[in-house]
Coordinates of C-alpha atoms and ligand atoms in Angstrom, one line a residue:
M66 CA 25.6 103.2 89.1
T67 CA 27.8 105.8 89.3
V68 CA 28.2 109.0 91.6
D69 CA 30.3 112.1 91.0
V70 CA 31.5 112.9 94.6
E71 CA 31.6 116.9 94.6
D72 CA 30.3 119.9 96.7
Y73 CA 27.3 121.9 95.2
F74 CA 29.7 124.7 94.7
H75 CA 31.8 122.8 92.4
V76 CA 29.6 122.3 89.6
S77 CA 30.4 124.0 86.5
V78 CA 27.4 126.1 86.4
F79 CA 28.9 128.0 89.0
D80 CA 32.4 128.6 87.4
G81 CA 32.9 132.4 87.6
V82 CA 30.5 132.8 89.9
I83 CA 32.1 131.4 92.8
P84 CA 36.0 132.0 92.6
R85 CA 38.2 129.0 93.6
R86 CA 39.8 130.7 96.5
R87 CA 36.4 130.8 98.0
W88 CA 35.7 126.9 98.1
D89 CA 37.0 126.4 101.4
D90 CA 35.1 129.2 103.1
L91 CA 31.9 127.8 102.0
E92 CA 29.8 125.3 103.8
S93 CA 30.7 121.9 103.0
R94 CA 27.9 119.2 102.7
V95 CA 29.5 116.6 100.4
S96 CA 30.3 114.3 103.4
A97 CA 26.7 114.4 104.9
N98 CA 25.2 114.0 101.2
T99 CA 27.6 110.9 100.3
E100 CA 27.0 109.3 103.8
R101 CA 23.1 109.5 102.8
L102 CA 23.6 107.8 99.6
L103 CA 25.6 105.5 101.2
E104 CA 22.8 104.4 103.2
I105 CA 20.3 104.5 100.5
F106 CA 22.5 102.1 98.4
A107 CA 22.7 99.9 101.3
D108 CA 18.9 99.8 101.8
Y109 CA 18.8 98.2 98.2
E110 CA 22.2 96.2 98.5
V111 CA 23.6 97.9 95.6
R112 CA 27.1 98.8 95.1
A113 CA 28.6 101.7 93.0
T114 CA 31.2 103.3 91.5
F115 CA 32.1 106.6 93.1
F116 CA 34.0 109.2 91.0
V117 CA 35.5 111.3 93.9
L118 CA 37.1 114.8 93.5
G119 CA 40.5 115.1 94.6
W120 CA 39.8 118.1 96.3
V121 CA 37.3 116.2 98.7
A122 CA 39.7 113.3 99.1
D123 CA 42.2 116.1 100.3
R124 CA 39.8 117.1 102.8
F125 CA 37.9 114.3 103.7
P126 CA 39.8 111.1 103.3
Q127 CA 37.8 109.3 105.9
L128 CA 35.0 109.6 103.5
V129 CA 37.0 107.9 100.9
G130 CA 37.9 105.0 103.4
R131 CA 34.4 104.6 104.0
I132 CA 33.2 104.2 100.4
A133 CA 35.8 101.6 99.8
A134 CA 35.3 99.8 103.2
L135 CA 31.5 99.3 102.2
G136 CA 32.4 97.6 99.2
H137 CA 31.9 100.1 96.6
E138 CA 34.7 101.0 93.8
V139 CA 36.5 104.5 94.1
A140 CA 37.6 106.1 91.0
S141 CA 38.7 109.7 90.0
H142 CA 36.8 112.7 89.1
G143 CA 40.3 114.7 88.8
Y144 CA 41.5 117.1 91.6
G145 CA 40.3 120.9 91.0
H146 CA 37.0 120.3 88.8
R147 CA 38.6 122.4 85.8
L148 CA 37.1 121.6 82.2
I149 CA 39.5 119.7 80.6
Y150 CA 39.4 121.9 77.3
D151 CA 40.5 124.6 79.3
Q152 CA 43.5 123.4 80.6
T153 CA 46.9 122.5 79.0
P154 CA 47.8 119.0 78.7
R155 CA 50.8 119.5 81.4
A156 CA 48.3 120.8 84.3
F157 CA 45.7 118.0 83.2
R158 CA 48.3 115.4 83.7
E159 CA 49.3 117.2 87.4
D160 CA 45.7 117.2 88.2
V161 CA 44.8 113.4 87.4
R162 CA 47.9 112.3 89.1
R163 CA 47.3 114.2 92.3
A164 CA 43.8 112.8 92.5
K165 CA 44.8 109.3 91.8
D166 CA 47.6 109.4 94.5
L167 CA 45.3 111.0 97.1
L168 CA 42.3 108.5 96.0
E169 CA 44.5 105.4 96.4
S170 CA 46.1 106.1 99.7
A171 CA 42.8 106.9 100.8
S172 CA 40.8 104.1 99.9
G173 CA 43.8 101.6 99.8
A174 CA 43.1 100.1 96.4
P175 CA 44.0 101.0 92.7
V176 CA 42.2 103.9 90.9
L177 CA 41.4 102.6 87.5
G178 CA 38.5 104.9 86.1
Y179 CA 38.3 108.5 85.7
R180 CA 35.4 110.8 84.8
A181 CA 35.9 114.4 83.7
P182 CA 34.3 117.6 85.0
S183 CA 31.2 118.1 82.9
Y184 CA 32.0 115.3 80.5
S185 CA 34.7 117.6 79.1
I186 CA 36.6 115.4 76.7
T187 CA 35.5 116.5 73.5
P188 CA 37.0 116.5 69.9
R189 CA 39.3 119.4 71.1
S190 CA 40.5 117.6 74.3
L191 CA 41.0 114.2 72.9
W192 CA 44.5 114.4 74.0
A193 CA 43.5 113.5 77.6
L194 CA 43.3 110.0 76.6
D195 CA 46.6 109.7 76.0
V196 CA 47.4 111.2 79.3
L197 CA 45.1 109.2 81.4
I198 CA 46.7 105.9 79.9
E199 CA 50.0 107.1 80.7
E200 CA 48.9 107.8 84.4
G201 CA 47.6 104.5 84.8
Y202 CA 44.0 104.8 84.3
R203 CA 42.2 101.7 82.5
Y204 CA 38.7 103.3 81.7
D205 CA 37.3 106.7 81.2
A206 CA 33.7 107.8 81.3
S207 CA 34.0 111.2 79.8
I208 CA 32.7 111.0 76.1
F209 CA 28.8 111.6 75.8
P210 CA 27.3 110.5 72.6
I211 CA 25.2 113.6 72.4
R212 CA 24.8 117.1 71.3
H213 CA 25.1 119.7 74.6
D214 CA 26.4 123.3 74.6
R215 CA 29.1 122.3 76.8
Y216 CA 30.1 118.5 75.8
G217 CA 29.7 115.7 74.0
I218 CA 30.7 113.8 70.7
S219 CA 27.4 113.1 68.9
V220 CA 28.7 110.6 66.7
S221 CA 30.7 108.3 69.2
P222 CA 29.4 105.0 70.2
R223 CA 26.7 104.6 72.6
H224 CA 28.0 101.8 74.4
P225 CA 31.5 100.8 76.0
Y226 CA 34.2 100.4 73.5
L227 CA 38.1 100.4 73.2
I228 CA 39.7 103.2 72.1
H229 CA 43.3 103.0 70.8
R230 CA 45.6 105.8 71.1
R231 CA 49.2 106.5 70.6
A232 CA 49.6 105.8 74.3
G233 CA 47.9 102.6 74.4
V234 CA 44.5 101.3 74.9
L235 CA 41.5 102.6 77.2
V236 CA 37.9 101.3 77.7
E237 CA 35.4 104.1 77.2
A238 CA 32.3 103.8 79.1
P239 CA 30.0 106.4 78.0
G240 CA 26.7 107.9 79.6
S241 CA 23.6 106.1 78.3
T242 CA 21.4 107.3 75.7
T243 CA 18.6 105.9 73.8
A244 CA 18.8 106.1 69.9
V245 CA 15.5 108.1 68.9
G246 CA 15.4 108.6 64.9
P247 CA 18.9 110.4 64.1
M248 CA 19.2 111.6 67.7
N249 CA 21.0 110.0 70.9
L250 CA 18.8 111.2 73.8
P251 CA 20.5 110.8 77.4
V252 CA 18.3 108.5 79.6
A253 CA 20.1 108.0 82.6
G254 CA 21.2 110.7 85.2
G255 CA 22.0 114.0 86.3
G256 CA 19.6 116.9 85.3
Y257 CA 17.9 114.5 82.8
F258 CA 16.8 112.4 85.5
R259 CA 15.5 115.2 88.0
I260 CA 14.0 117.4 85.4
L261 CA 12.4 115.1 83.3
P262 CA 9.6 112.5 84.8
Y263 CA 10.9 109.6 86.1
A264 CA 9.1 107.4 83.5
W265 CA 11.8 108.9 80.9
T266 CA 14.9 107.4 82.8
R267 CA 12.9 103.9 83.4
W268 CA 11.6 103.5 79.8
G269 CA 15.1 104.5 78.4
S270 CA 17.4 102.4 80.6
G271 CA 14.9 99.5 80.1
R272 CA 15.1 99.9 76.3
V273 CA 18.9 100.0 76.4
N274 CA 18.7 96.6 78.6
R275 CA 15.8 94.8 76.6
R276 CA 16.4 95.8 73.1
E277 CA 20.3 96.2 73.0
H278 CA 21.1 93.6 75.9
R279 CA 23.6 96.3 77.1
P280 CA 23.6 98.0 80.9
A281 CA 22.9 101.4 81.1
I282 CA 25.4 103.8 82.8
F283 CA 23.5 106.1 85.3
Y284 CA 24.9 108.9 87.2
L285 CA 24.4 111.3 89.7
H286 CA 25.9 113.7 92.6
P287 CA 25.3 113.9 96.5
W288 CA 23.9 117.5 96.2
E289 CA 21.0 116.3 93.9
I290 CA 19.5 114.6 96.9
D291 CA 20.1 117.9 99.3
P292 CA 17.1 120.4 98.7
D293 CA 18.6 122.3 101.7
Q294 CA 21.9 123.1 100.1
P295 CA 22.6 127.0 100.1
K296 CA 21.4 128.8 97.1
L297 CA 24.2 130.3 94.9
P298 CA 23.7 133.0 92.0
A299 CA 23.5 131.6 88.5
G300 CA 22.1 132.4 84.8
V301 CA 18.5 131.3 84.5
L302 CA 19.4 128.1 82.7
G303 CA 22.1 127.2 85.2
R304 CA 19.6 127.7 88.2
F305 CA 17.0 125.6 86.3
R306 CA 19.7 122.9 85.4
H307 CA 21.1 122.9 89.0
Y308 CA 18.0 123.4 91.3
R309 CA 15.0 121.8 89.7
N310 CA 13.2 118.9 91.4
L311 CA 16.1 118.3 94.2
R312 CA 13.0 117.5 96.5
L313 CA 12.1 114.8 94.2
T314 CA 15.3 112.9 93.6
E315 CA 15.8 110.8 96.7
R316 CA 12.5 109.4 96.2
R317 CA 13.1 108.9 92.2
L318 CA 16.5 107.0 93.1
R319 CA 14.9 104.7 95.5
R320 CA 12.2 103.8 92.7
L321 CA 14.9 103.6 90.3
L322 CA 17.2 101.3 92.7
G323 CA 13.9 99.2 93.2
D324 CA 13.3 99.0 89.3
F325 CA 17.0 97.8 88.0
R326 CA 19.5 95.8 89.4
F327 CA 22.9 97.8 89.6
G328 CA 26.7 97.3 90.4
P329 CA 30.2 99.2 90.2
M330 CA 31.5 100.0 86.6
T331 CA 34.5 97.5 87.2
T332 CA 32.1 94.7 87.3
V333 CA 30.0 95.8 84.8
L334 CA 32.6 96.4 82.4
N335 CA 34.1 93.0 83.1
H336 CA 30.9 91.3 82.3
E337 CA 30.2 92.8 78.8
P338 CA 31.0 90.7 76.0
Q339 CA 32.3 93.7 74.3
P340 CA 34.1 96.2 74.2
T341 CA 35.9 95.0 71.2
R342 CA 37.2 97.4 68.7
A343 CA 35.8 95.1 66.0
A344 CA 32.5 95.5 67.5
Q345 CA 32.2 99.2 66.6
P346 CA 30.0 99.8 63.6
S347 CA 31.1 102.2 60.8
F348 CA 31.4 105.4 62.6
A349 CA 33.7 107.7 60.9
L350 CA 35.8 108.9 63.6
P351 CA 39.1 110.1 62.3
Y352 CA 39.8 112.0 65.5
L353 CA 39.3 109.0 67.7
W354 CA 41.2 106.4 66.1
Ligands
LIG688 ZN1 31.6 117.2 88.2

């Protein structure tokens, strides 16, 4: 179970609509929404991984402390929520270093994991993996093995695996998909959880568990359980992706927490029989290995 801890106005849908300098003027709802998620998880005795934005940790360090004190894992969503392929390697390094420092001092624990804004590690930003290794991250959860307009490497492995880079080794923990014919379809989180019927998530995640004997990696955001968040302007597709079914999400999440067992990322990865490099099938990924 993973949560990307950011405010409703950080979402990439609003890039270009809400200038960054206005972020501090908008009503922040991330603390209250994250506290609500912590209560829901407590009801089901679920511990999760929270990929917290450094911007949030900077303003609400006590929230990060609470997440850690309740036994959850604190990981990094970077500092400023810029898409990786829009940054220079140097700016990206500063971003992930700043986030890691803030999160470690607020949580009192080492930060091992990273997830990019909008899964923005793609064939043109693989250099980011070297930076993450050099900055002390041990796993990444940013490469979605699907086709999408903003992200994804559709031929990358669907389950956790090791990536060997010039700088060293990193565990990659991709968002979960189910293979239907030649397509990998996302089954566990975000808009796919809100927009499609709940039965899709239950079927797809169950299929990953039963047929492949692997864990599914689920993700959501605190703003997804907040139907009363201020409405911001965006294009038709953006509005659909962001606002659809917000009112249903908490109920769905409770069903999900009742239907499956969950744990934080480090626990799940440590219990995986893989990842190993040898376990990977013959994907042609010249740019990865
Ligand atoms: Zn995000």
